[in-house]
Amino acid sequence: MAEIKYGRVKPFESLPDEIVINIFSYFNTNELTDILQNVCRRWKRLAHDQALWRDKEYVIIGRHVMERGRNCCGVHFSECVHCRCQQTDEEVLRSVGTMPQLRRLTIMRPIRGRVLRKLCISCPNLTRLQIECNQNVNFLTMKHIFQKCPKIQKLKLPESMLRNWPLAGLLSTLEHLTCLVVFEDLWSVTPVRLRDLVDACPQLEEIHTDCPYYNTRDMEYVLKAKTHSLTSATLRWMSEAWQNWCVVTVLKQHNTSLRKLRLLHYNVPPEMEAEVFEALGELHNLQELRAERVSPHAPQVMSLAFKPGCLTQLRRLQLQGADNLQNETVLTISQGCPNLCELRLSKSALITDEALSEIYLLKHLEILELSGCNGLGGTAIAHIAELPALHTLVLQHVRDLKKLLPSLRDIVDVGELRFLDILQSDNIEAVPFSEFPGKLLKLRELRVTYDSQGENVVTELQHKMPHLKVFETFRYTDIGDIDRGGVDEYYVGGDYHYGNGGNDDDDDDDYNG
């Protein structure tokens, strides 16, 4: 029964727990830990409810990360409602005990072993642990972590840690581990023992690694063993040690279940290119494909992967930094990938309006990026306006938006448009902002870089469209076009690795095996 004081019922205390938890869900991570938990015992208990922590993340960052302004959810870490960011070990220790239902922990700088152990003791429900730096964690510390956090499903570790087999063997204790991410931190020609990692983790469904050296027989063993269970992978096209062996051809031979694939560091020899892209087109179950900086010696071979009847299930395609992408390839994508919902092309300066002439065939396309595609001209937006489902359009780093006239005015005909990004693009006065209020009724977010002349235009647009959120950066043209940085990292989504490793010198349990 609600507490009665001076003959009156306190309204908030009369609410059931379920409603209070729903109200608490609108508070960010810092407010949950620093404010709500300190009001009363009931609020502390409810602020620990697991439903509030499913999307929350605790990030331990360093000074360099703060200076670089790494982003989360499109904003700086310190502004993200999902993240709690702290820099010093003392701050970490003070937070111990305030987040028992925490699911996600990201470590972006070296921390002491005893601090890490105390943190993991207080967070037994972790499902995702990411160590994004060269962390010098000894055997017993890692064993302690896995014992105290047995529910980990996604684990990200530097390659150097997994070269230590006794430490890598501890992965077998994580019965729920389904996703393993291994990144290169210290250059070495000594390969990670992929075969042993997979044998130790029978539940693995996702493997992501950018390691340049791996044993090709190990990789073949992994892909064969996971033929019916591997659903997502990030791999290099080629091993640095074997220039006549490509992972794509092995995937074609052994894998039938892969749905998401990211390919890194294109270095396929010219004599293998046609075979490799044909093999890529035979991964018929692919739903997502991402490949950066793909620049084959014969650019036309890229279209072999997207011929009609090949990647018909593909829903997301990113070919970013493909600087010699041809019109023919984009046309083939429009013809052969009818289920595409997202298409991202960037820095492909060779494609012209002709490349978009059949994009109307992509009836389900919702997201389109053409950043830095400066070969586009006066009919490009007219083709884009024919996409019936398009709600997100990204045109960053366009040198001159006036080149898209006259069809740039057709952007107001994209009736479903909700998100428009023209950050770092020049001559924004060519955009028909004055027509947005009457035409783009569903537009909710605009990202734009403007100079002093464009400031009034943006201000007036916000006044006429009060529901429109404008993410703006200002170009100081009077001092040499100095832009406020940090926005591009939202789209790049790259990893940052800082420091030369932590130090467990204060521990007396070092493993010397």
CSV table of N, CA and C in Angstrom, one decimal, residues 328-450:
chain,number,residue,atom,x,y,z
A,328,GLU,N,29.2,0.3,-65.1
A,328,GLU,CA,28.7,-1.1,-65.4
A,328,GLU,C,28.4,-1.9,-64.1
A,329,THR,N,29.3,-1.7,-63.1
A,329,THR,CA,29.1,-2.5,-61.9
A,329,THR,C,27.9,-2.0,-61.2
A,330,VAL,N,27.7,-0.7,-61.1
A,330,VAL,CA,26.5,-0.2,-60.4
A,330,VAL,C,25.2,-0.6,-61.1
A,331,LEU,N,25.2,-0.6,-62.4
A,331,LEU,CA,24.1,-1.0,-63.2
A,331,LEU,C,23.8,-2.5,-63.0
A,332,THR,N,24.9,-3.3,-62.9
A,332,THR,CA,24.7,-4.7,-62.6
A,332,THR,C,24.1,-4.9,-61.2
A,333,ILE,N,24.5,-4.1,-60.2
A,333,ILE,CA,23.9,-4.2,-58.9
A,333,ILE,C,22.4,-3.9,-58.9
A,334,SER,N,22.0,-2.9,-59.7
A,334,SER,CA,20.6,-2.6,-59.8
A,334,SER,C,19.8,-3.7,-60.4
A,335,GLN,N,20.4,-4.4,-61.4
A,335,GLN,CA,19.7,-5.5,-62.1
A,335,GLN,C,19.7,-6.8,-61.3
A,336,GLY,N,20.8,-7.1,-60.5
A,336,GLY,CA,21.0,-8.4,-60.0
A,336,GLY,C,20.8,-8.5,-58.5
A,337,CYS,N,20.5,-7.4,-57.8
A,337,CYS,CA,20.3,-7.4,-56.3
A,337,CYS,C,18.9,-6.8,-56.0
A,338,PRO,N,17.8,-7.4,-56.4
A,338,PRO,CA,16.5,-6.8,-56.2
A,338,PRO,C,16.0,-6.6,-54.8
A,339,ASN,N,16.7,-7.2,-53.8
A,339,ASN,CA,16.2,-7.1,-52.5
A,339,ASN,C,17.0,-6.1,-51.6
A,340,LEU,N,17.9,-5.3,-52.3
A,340,LEU,CA,18.7,-4.4,-51.5
A,340,LEU,C,17.9,-3.4,-50.8
A,341,CYS,N,18.2,-3.2,-49.5
A,341,CYS,CA,17.6,-2.2,-48.7
A,341,CYS,C,18.6,-1.1,-48.4
A,342,GLU,N,19.9,-1.4,-48.5
A,342,GLU,CA,20.9,-0.4,-48.1
A,342,GLU,C,22.1,-0.5,-49.1
A,343,LEU,N,22.4,0.6,-49.7
A,343,LEU,CA,23.6,0.7,-50.7
A,343,LEU,C,24.4,1.9,-50.3
A,344,ARG,N,25.7,1.6,-50.0
A,344,ARG,CA,26.6,2.7,-49.7
A,344,ARG,C,27.8,2.6,-50.6
A,345,LEU,N,28.0,3.6,-51.4
A,345,LEU,CA,29.1,3.8,-52.3
A,345,LEU,C,29.8,5.1,-51.9
A,346,SER,N,31.1,5.1,-51.7
A,346,SER,CA,31.8,6.4,-51.4
A,346,SER,C,33.2,6.5,-52.1
A,347,LYS,N,33.5,7.7,-52.4
A,347,LYS,CA,34.8,8.0,-53.0
A,347,LYS,C,35.0,7.2,-54.3
A,348,SER,N,33.9,7.1,-55.0
A,348,SER,CA,33.9,6.4,-56.3
A,348,SER,C,33.7,7.5,-57.4
A,349,ALA,N,34.8,8.2,-57.7
A,349,ALA,CA,34.7,9.4,-58.5
A,349,ALA,C,34.5,9.1,-60.0
A,350,LEU,N,34.6,7.9,-60.4
A,350,LEU,CA,34.4,7.5,-61.8
A,350,LEU,C,33.0,7.3,-62.2
A,351,ILE,N,32.1,7.0,-61.3
A,351,ILE,CA,30.7,6.8,-61.7
A,351,ILE,C,30.0,8.1,-62.0
A,352,THR,N,29.1,8.0,-63.0
A,352,THR,CA,28.4,9.2,-63.5
A,352,THR,C,26.9,8.9,-63.3
A,353,ASP,N,26.1,9.9,-63.9
A,353,ASP,CA,24.7,9.7,-63.8
A,353,ASP,C,24.2,8.4,-64.4
A,354,GLU,N,24.9,8.0,-65.4
A,354,GLU,CA,24.5,6.7,-66.1
A,354,GLU,C,24.4,5.5,-65.1
A,355,ALA,N,25.3,5.6,-64.1
A,355,ALA,CA,25.3,4.5,-63.2
A,355,ALA,C,24.0,4.3,-62.4
A,356,LEU,N,23.3,5.4,-62.3
A,356,LEU,CA,22.0,5.5,-61.5
A,356,LEU,C,20.8,5.3,-62.4
A,357,SER,N,21.0,5.1,-63.7
A,357,SER,CA,19.9,5.1,-64.6
A,357,SER,C,18.9,4.0,-64.4
A,358,GLU,N,19.3,2.9,-63.7
A,358,GLU,CA,18.4,1.8,-63.5
A,358,GLU,C,18.3,1.5,-62.0
A,359,ILE,N,18.6,2.5,-61.2
A,359,ILE,CA,18.5,2.3,-59.7
A,359,ILE,C,17.0,2.2,-59.3
A,360,TYR,N,16.1,2.6,-60.1
A,360,TYR,CA,14.7,2.5,-59.8
A,360,TYR,C,14.3,1.1,-59.7
A,361,LEU,N,15.1,0.1,-60.2
A,361,LEU,CA,14.8,-1.3,-60.1
A,361,LEU,C,14.8,-1.8,-58.6
A,362,LEU,N,15.5,-1.0,-57.8
A,362,LEU,CA,15.7,-1.4,-56.4
A,362,LEU,C,14.5,-0.8,-55.6
A,363,LYS,N,13.4,-1.5,-55.7
A,363,LYS,CA,12.1,-1.1,-55.1
A,363,LYS,C,12.2,-1.0,-53.6
A,364,HIS,N,13.1,-1.8,-53.0
A,364,HIS,CA,13.1,-1.9,-51.5
A,364,HIS,C,14.2,-1.0,-50.9
A,365,LEU,N,14.9,-0.3,-51.7
A,365,LEU,CA,16.1,0.5,-51.2
A,365,LEU,C,15.6,1.6,-50.3
A,366,GLU,N,16.1,1.6,-49.0
A,366,GLU,CA,15.8,2.6,-48.0
A,366,GLU,C,16.9,3.5,-47.7
A,367,ILE,N,18.2,3.1,-47.8
A,367,ILE,CA,19.3,3.9,-47.5
A,367,ILE,C,20.3,3.9,-48.7
A,368,LEU,N,20.7,5.1,-49.1
A,368,LEU,CA,21.6,5.3,-50.2
A,368,LEU,C,22.7,6.3,-49.8
A,369,GLU,N,23.9,5.9,-49.9
A,369,GLU,CA,25.1,6.8,-49.7
A,369,GLU,C,25.9,6.9,-51.0
A,370,LEU,N,26.2,8.2,-51.4
A,370,LEU,CA,27.0,8.4,-52.5
A,370,LEU,C,28.0,9.5,-52.1
A,371,SER,N,28.6,9.4,-51.0
A,371,SER,CA,29.6,10.4,-50.5
A,371,SER,C,30.8,10.4,-51.3
A,372,GLY,N,31.3,11.6,-51.7
A,372,GLY,CA,32.5,11.7,-52.4
A,372,GLY,C,32.5,11.2,-53.8
A,373,CYS,N,31.3,10.9,-54.4
A,373,CYS,CA,31.1,10.5,-55.8
A,373,CYS,C,31.0,11.7,-56.6
A,374,ASN,N,32.1,12.4,-56.9
A,374,ASN,CA,32.1,13.7,-57.5
A,374,ASN,C,31.9,13.7,-59.0
A,375,GLY,N,31.7,12.5,-59.6
A,375,GLY,CA,31.5,12.4,-61.0
A,375,GLY,C,30.0,12.6,-61.4
A,376,LEU,N,29.2,12.6,-60.3
A,376,LEU,CA,27.7,12.7,-60.6
A,376,LEU,C,27.4,14.1,-61.1
A,377,GLY,N,26.3,14.2,-61.9
A,377,GLY,CA,25.9,15.5,-62.4
A,377,GLY,C,24.5,15.8,-62.3
A,378,GLY,N,24.0,16.5,-63.4
A,378,GLY,CA,22.7,17.1,-63.3
A,378,GLY,C,21.4,16.3,-63.3
A,379,THR,N,21.6,15.0,-63.6
A,379,THR,CA,20.4,14.1,-63.6
A,379,THR,C,20.4,13.1,-62.5
A,380,ALA,N,21.4,13.1,-61.6
A,380,ALA,CA,21.6,12.0,-60.6
A,380,ALA,C,20.4,12.0,-59.6
A,381,ILE,N,20.0,13.2,-59.1
A,381,ILE,CA,19.0,13.2,-58.1
A,381,ILE,C,17.6,12.8,-58.7
A,382,ALA,N,17.4,13.1,-60.0
A,382,ALA,CA,16.2,12.7,-60.6
A,382,ALA,C,16.1,11.2,-60.6
A,383,HIS,N,17.2,10.5,-60.8
A,383,HIS,CA,17.1,9.0,-60.8
A,383,HIS,C,16.8,8.6,-59.3
A,384,ILE,N,17.5,9.2,-58.4
A,384,ILE,CA,17.3,8.8,-57.0
A,384,ILE,C,15.9,9.1,-56.5
A,385,ALA,N,15.2,10.1,-57.0
A,385,ALA,CA,13.9,10.4,-56.6
A,385,ALA,C,12.9,9.4,-57.1
A,386,GLU,N,13.3,8.4,-57.9
A,386,GLU,CA,12.4,7.4,-58.4
A,386,GLU,C,12.3,6.2,-57.4
A,387,LEU,N,13.2,6.3,-56.4
A,387,LEU,CA,13.2,5.2,-55.4
A,387,LEU,C,12.0,5.3,-54.4
A,388,PRO,N,11.0,4.4,-54.4
A,388,PRO,CA,9.8,4.7,-53.6
A,388,PRO,C,10.0,4.5,-52.1
A,389,ALA,N,11.0,3.8,-51.7
A,389,ALA,CA,11.1,3.5,-50.3
A,389,ALA,C,12.2,4.2,-49.6
A,390,LEU,N,13.0,5.1,-50.3
A,390,LEU,CA,14.2,5.7,-49.8
A,390,LEU,C,13.8,6.7,-48.6
A,391,HIS,N,14.5,6.4,-47.5
A,391,HIS,CA,14.2,7.4,-46.3
A,391,HIS,C,15.5,8.0,-45.8
A,392,THR,N,16.7,7.5,-46.3
A,392,THR,CA,18.0,8.0,-45.9
A,392,THR,C,18.9,8.3,-47.1
A,393,LEU,N,19.4,9.5,-47.2
A,393,LEU,CA,20.3,9.9,-48.3
A,393,LEU,C,21.5,10.6,-47.7
A,394,VAL,N,22.7,10.0,-48.0
A,394,VAL,CA,24.0,10.6,-47.6
A,394,VAL,C,24.8,11.0,-48.7
A,395,LEU,N,25.1,12.3,-48.7
A,395,LEU,CA,25.9,12.9,-49.8
A,395,LEU,C,27.0,13.8,-49.2
A,396,GLN,N,27.8,13.1,-48.4
A,396,GLN,CA,28.9,13.9,-47.8
A,396,GLN,C,30.0,14.1,-48.8
A,397,HIS,N,30.8,15.1,-48.5
A,397,HIS,CA,32.1,15.4,-49.3
A,397,HIS,C,31.8,15.6,-50.8
A,398,VAL,N,30.7,16.2,-51.2
A,398,VAL,CA,30.5,16.5,-52.6
A,398,VAL,C,31.1,17.9,-52.8
A,399,ARG,N,32.1,18.0,-53.7
A,399,ARG,CA,32.8,19.2,-53.9
A,399,ARG,C,32.0,20.4,-54.3
A,400,ASP,N,31.0,20.1,-55.1
A,400,ASP,CA,30.1,21.2,-55.6
A,400,ASP,C,28.7,20.7,-55.8
A,401,LEU,N,27.8,21.0,-54.9
A,401,LEU,CA,26.4,20.6,-55.0
A,401,LEU,C,25.7,21.2,-56.2
A,402,LYS,N,26.3,22.3,-56.7
A,402,LYS,CA,25.7,23.0,-57.9
A,402,LYS,C,25.8,22.0,-59.1
A,403,LYS,N,26.8,21.1,-59.1
A,403,LYS,CA,26.9,20.2,-60.3
A,403,LYS,C,25.7,19.3,-60.4
A,404,LEU,N,25.0,19.1,-59.3
A,404,LEU,CA,23.8,18.2,-59.3
A,404,LEU,C,22.5,18.9,-59.8
A,405,LEU,N,22.6,20.2,-60.1
A,405,LEU,CA,21.5,20.9,-60.7
A,405,LEU,C,21.4,20.5,-62.2
A,406,PRO,N,20.2,20.6,-62.7
A,406,PRO,CA,19.0,21.0,-62.1
A,406,PRO,C,18.2,20.0,-61.3
A,407,SER,N,18.6,18.7,-61.4
A,407,SER,CA,17.8,17.7,-60.7
A,407,SER,C,17.9,17.7,-59.2
A,408,LEU,N,18.9,18.5,-58.6
A,408,LEU,CA,19.0,18.6,-57.2
A,408,LEU,C,17.6,19.1,-56.6
A,409,ARG,N,16.9,19.8,-57.4
A,409,ARG,CA,15.6,20.3,-56.9
A,409,ARG,C,14.6,19.2,-56.7
A,410,ASP,N,14.9,18.0,-57.4
A,410,ASP,CA,13.9,16.9,-57.3
A,410,ASP,C,14.1,16.2,-56.0
A,411,ILE,N,15.0,16.6,-55.1
A,411,ILE,CA,15.1,16.0,-53.8
A,411,ILE,C,13.8,16.1,-53.0
A,412,VAL,N,13.1,17.2,-53.3
A,412,VAL,CA,11.8,17.4,-52.5
A,412,VAL,C,10.7,16.4,-52.9
A,413,ASP,N,11.0,15.6,-54.0
A,413,ASP,CA,10.0,14.6,-54.4
A,413,ASP,C,10.3,13.3,-53.8
A,414,VAL,N,11.3,13.2,-52.9
A,414,VAL,CA,11.6,11.9,-52.2
A,414,VAL,C,10.7,12.0,-51.0
A,415,GLY,N,9.4,11.6,-51.1
A,415,GLY,CA,8.4,11.8,-50.1
A,415,GLY,C,8.7,11.1,-48.8
A,416,GLU,N,9.4,10.0,-48.8
A,416,GLU,CA,9.6,9.2,-47.6
A,416,GLU,C,10.9,9.6,-46.9
A,417,LEU,N,11.6,10.6,-47.4
A,417,LEU,CA,12.9,11.0,-46.9
A,417,LEU,C,12.8,11.5,-45.4
A,418,ARG,N,13.6,10.8,-44.5
A,418,ARG,CA,13.6,11.2,-43.1
A,418,ARG,C,14.9,11.7,-42.6
A,419,PHE,N,16.0,11.3,-43.4
A,419,PHE,CA,17.4,11.7,-42.9
A,419,PHE,C,18.1,12.1,-44.2
A,420,LEU,N,18.7,13.3,-44.1
A,420,LEU,CA,19.5,13.9,-45.2
A,420,LEU,C,20.8,14.3,-44.6
A,421,ASP,N,21.9,13.8,-45.2
A,421,ASP,CA,23.3,14.2,-44.7
A,421,ASP,C,24.1,14.7,-45.8
A,422,ILE,N,24.4,16.0,-45.7
A,422,ILE,CA,25.3,16.7,-46.7
A,422,ILE,C,26.5,17.3,-46.0
A,423,LEU,N,27.0,16.7,-45.0
A,423,LEU,CA,28.1,17.2,-44.2
A,423,LEU,C,29.3,17.3,-45.2
A,424,GLN,N,30.1,18.4,-45.0
A,424,GLN,CA,31.3,18.6,-45.7
A,424,GLN,C,31.1,18.8,-47.2
A,425,SER,N,29.9,19.1,-47.6
A,425,SER,CA,29.6,19.3,-49.0
A,425,SER,C,29.5,20.8,-49.3
A,426,ASP,N,30.0,21.3,-50.4
A,426,ASP,CA,30.1,22.7,-50.7
A,426,ASP,C,28.9,23.2,-51.5
A,427,ASN,N,28.7,24.5,-51.4
A,427,ASN,CA,27.7,25.2,-52.1
A,427,ASN,C,26.3,24.7,-51.7
A,428,ILE,N,26.0,24.7,-50.5
A,428,ILE,CA,24.7,24.2,-50.0
A,428,ILE,C,23.5,25.1,-50.4
A,429,GLU,N,23.9,26.3,-50.9
A,429,GLU,CA,22.8,27.2,-51.4
A,429,GLU,C,22.1,26.6,-52.6
A,430,ALA,N,22.7,25.6,-53.2
A,430,ALA,CA,22.0,24.9,-54.4
A,430,ALA,C,20.9,24.0,-53.9
A,431,VAL,N,20.8,23.7,-52.6
A,431,VAL,CA,19.8,22.8,-52.1
A,431,VAL,C,18.5,23.6,-51.9
A,432,PRO,N,17.4,23.1,-52.3
A,432,PRO,CA,16.1,23.9,-52.2
A,432,PRO,C,15.5,23.8,-50.8
A,433,PHE,N,16.2,24.4,-49.8
A,433,PHE,CA,15.7,24.3,-48.4
A,433,PHE,C,14.4,25.0,-48.3
A,434,SER,N,14.1,26.0,-49.1
A,434,SER,CA,12.9,26.7,-48.9
A,434,SER,C,11.6,25.9,-49.2
A,435,GLU,N,11.8,24.8,-50.0
A,435,GLU,CA,10.7,24.0,-50.4
A,435,GLU,C,10.5,22.8,-49.4
A,436,PHE,N,11.5,22.6,-48.5
A,436,PHE,CA,11.4,21.5,-47.6
A,436,PHE,C,10.2,21.5,-46.7
A,437,PRO,N,9.8,22.6,-46.1
A,437,PRO,CA,8.6,22.6,-45.2
A,437,PRO,C,7.3,22.1,-45.8
A,438,GLY,N,7.1,22.4,-47.1
A,438,GLY,CA,5.9,22.0,-47.8
A,438,GLY,C,5.9,20.7,-48.4
A,439,LYS,N,7.1,20.1,-48.6
A,439,LYS,CA,7.3,18.9,-49.4
A,439,LYS,C,7.8,17.7,-48.6
A,440,LEU,N,8.9,17.9,-47.9
A,440,LEU,CA,9.5,16.8,-47.1
A,440,LEU,C,8.9,16.8,-45.7
A,441,LEU,N,7.7,16.4,-45.6
A,441,LEU,CA,6.9,16.4,-44.4
A,441,LEU,C,7.4,15.3,-43.4
A,442,LYS,N,8.2,14.3,-43.8
A,442,LYS,CA,8.6,13.3,-42.9
A,442,LYS,C,10.1,13.5,-42.5
A,443,LEU,N,10.7,14.5,-43.1
A,443,LEU,CA,12.1,14.8,-42.7
A,443,LEU,C,12.3,15.1,-41.2
A,444,ARG,N,13.2,14.3,-40.6
A,444,ARG,CA,13.4,14.5,-39.2
A,444,ARG,C,14.8,14.8,-38.8
A,445,GLU,N,15.8,14.6,-39.7
A,445,GLU,CA,17.2,14.9,-39.3
A,445,GLU,C,17.9,15.4,-40.5
A,446,LEU,N,18.6,16.5,-40.3
A,446,LEU,CA,19.5,17.1,-41.4
A,446,LEU,C,20.9,17.3,-40.8
A,447,ARG,N,21.9,16.8,-41.6
A,447,ARG,CA,23.3,17.0,-41.2
A,447,ARG,C,23.9,17.9,-42.3
A,448,VAL,N,24.4,19.0,-41.9
A,448,VAL,CA,24.9,20.0,-42.9
A,448,VAL,C,26.1,20.8,-42.4
A,449,THR,N,27.0,21.1,-43.3
A,449,THR,CA,28.1,22.0,-43.0
A,449,THR,C,27.9,23.3,-43.7
A,450,TYR,N,27.9,24.4,-43.0
A,450,TYR,CA,27.6,25.7,-43.7
A,450,TYR,C,28.6,26.8,-43.3
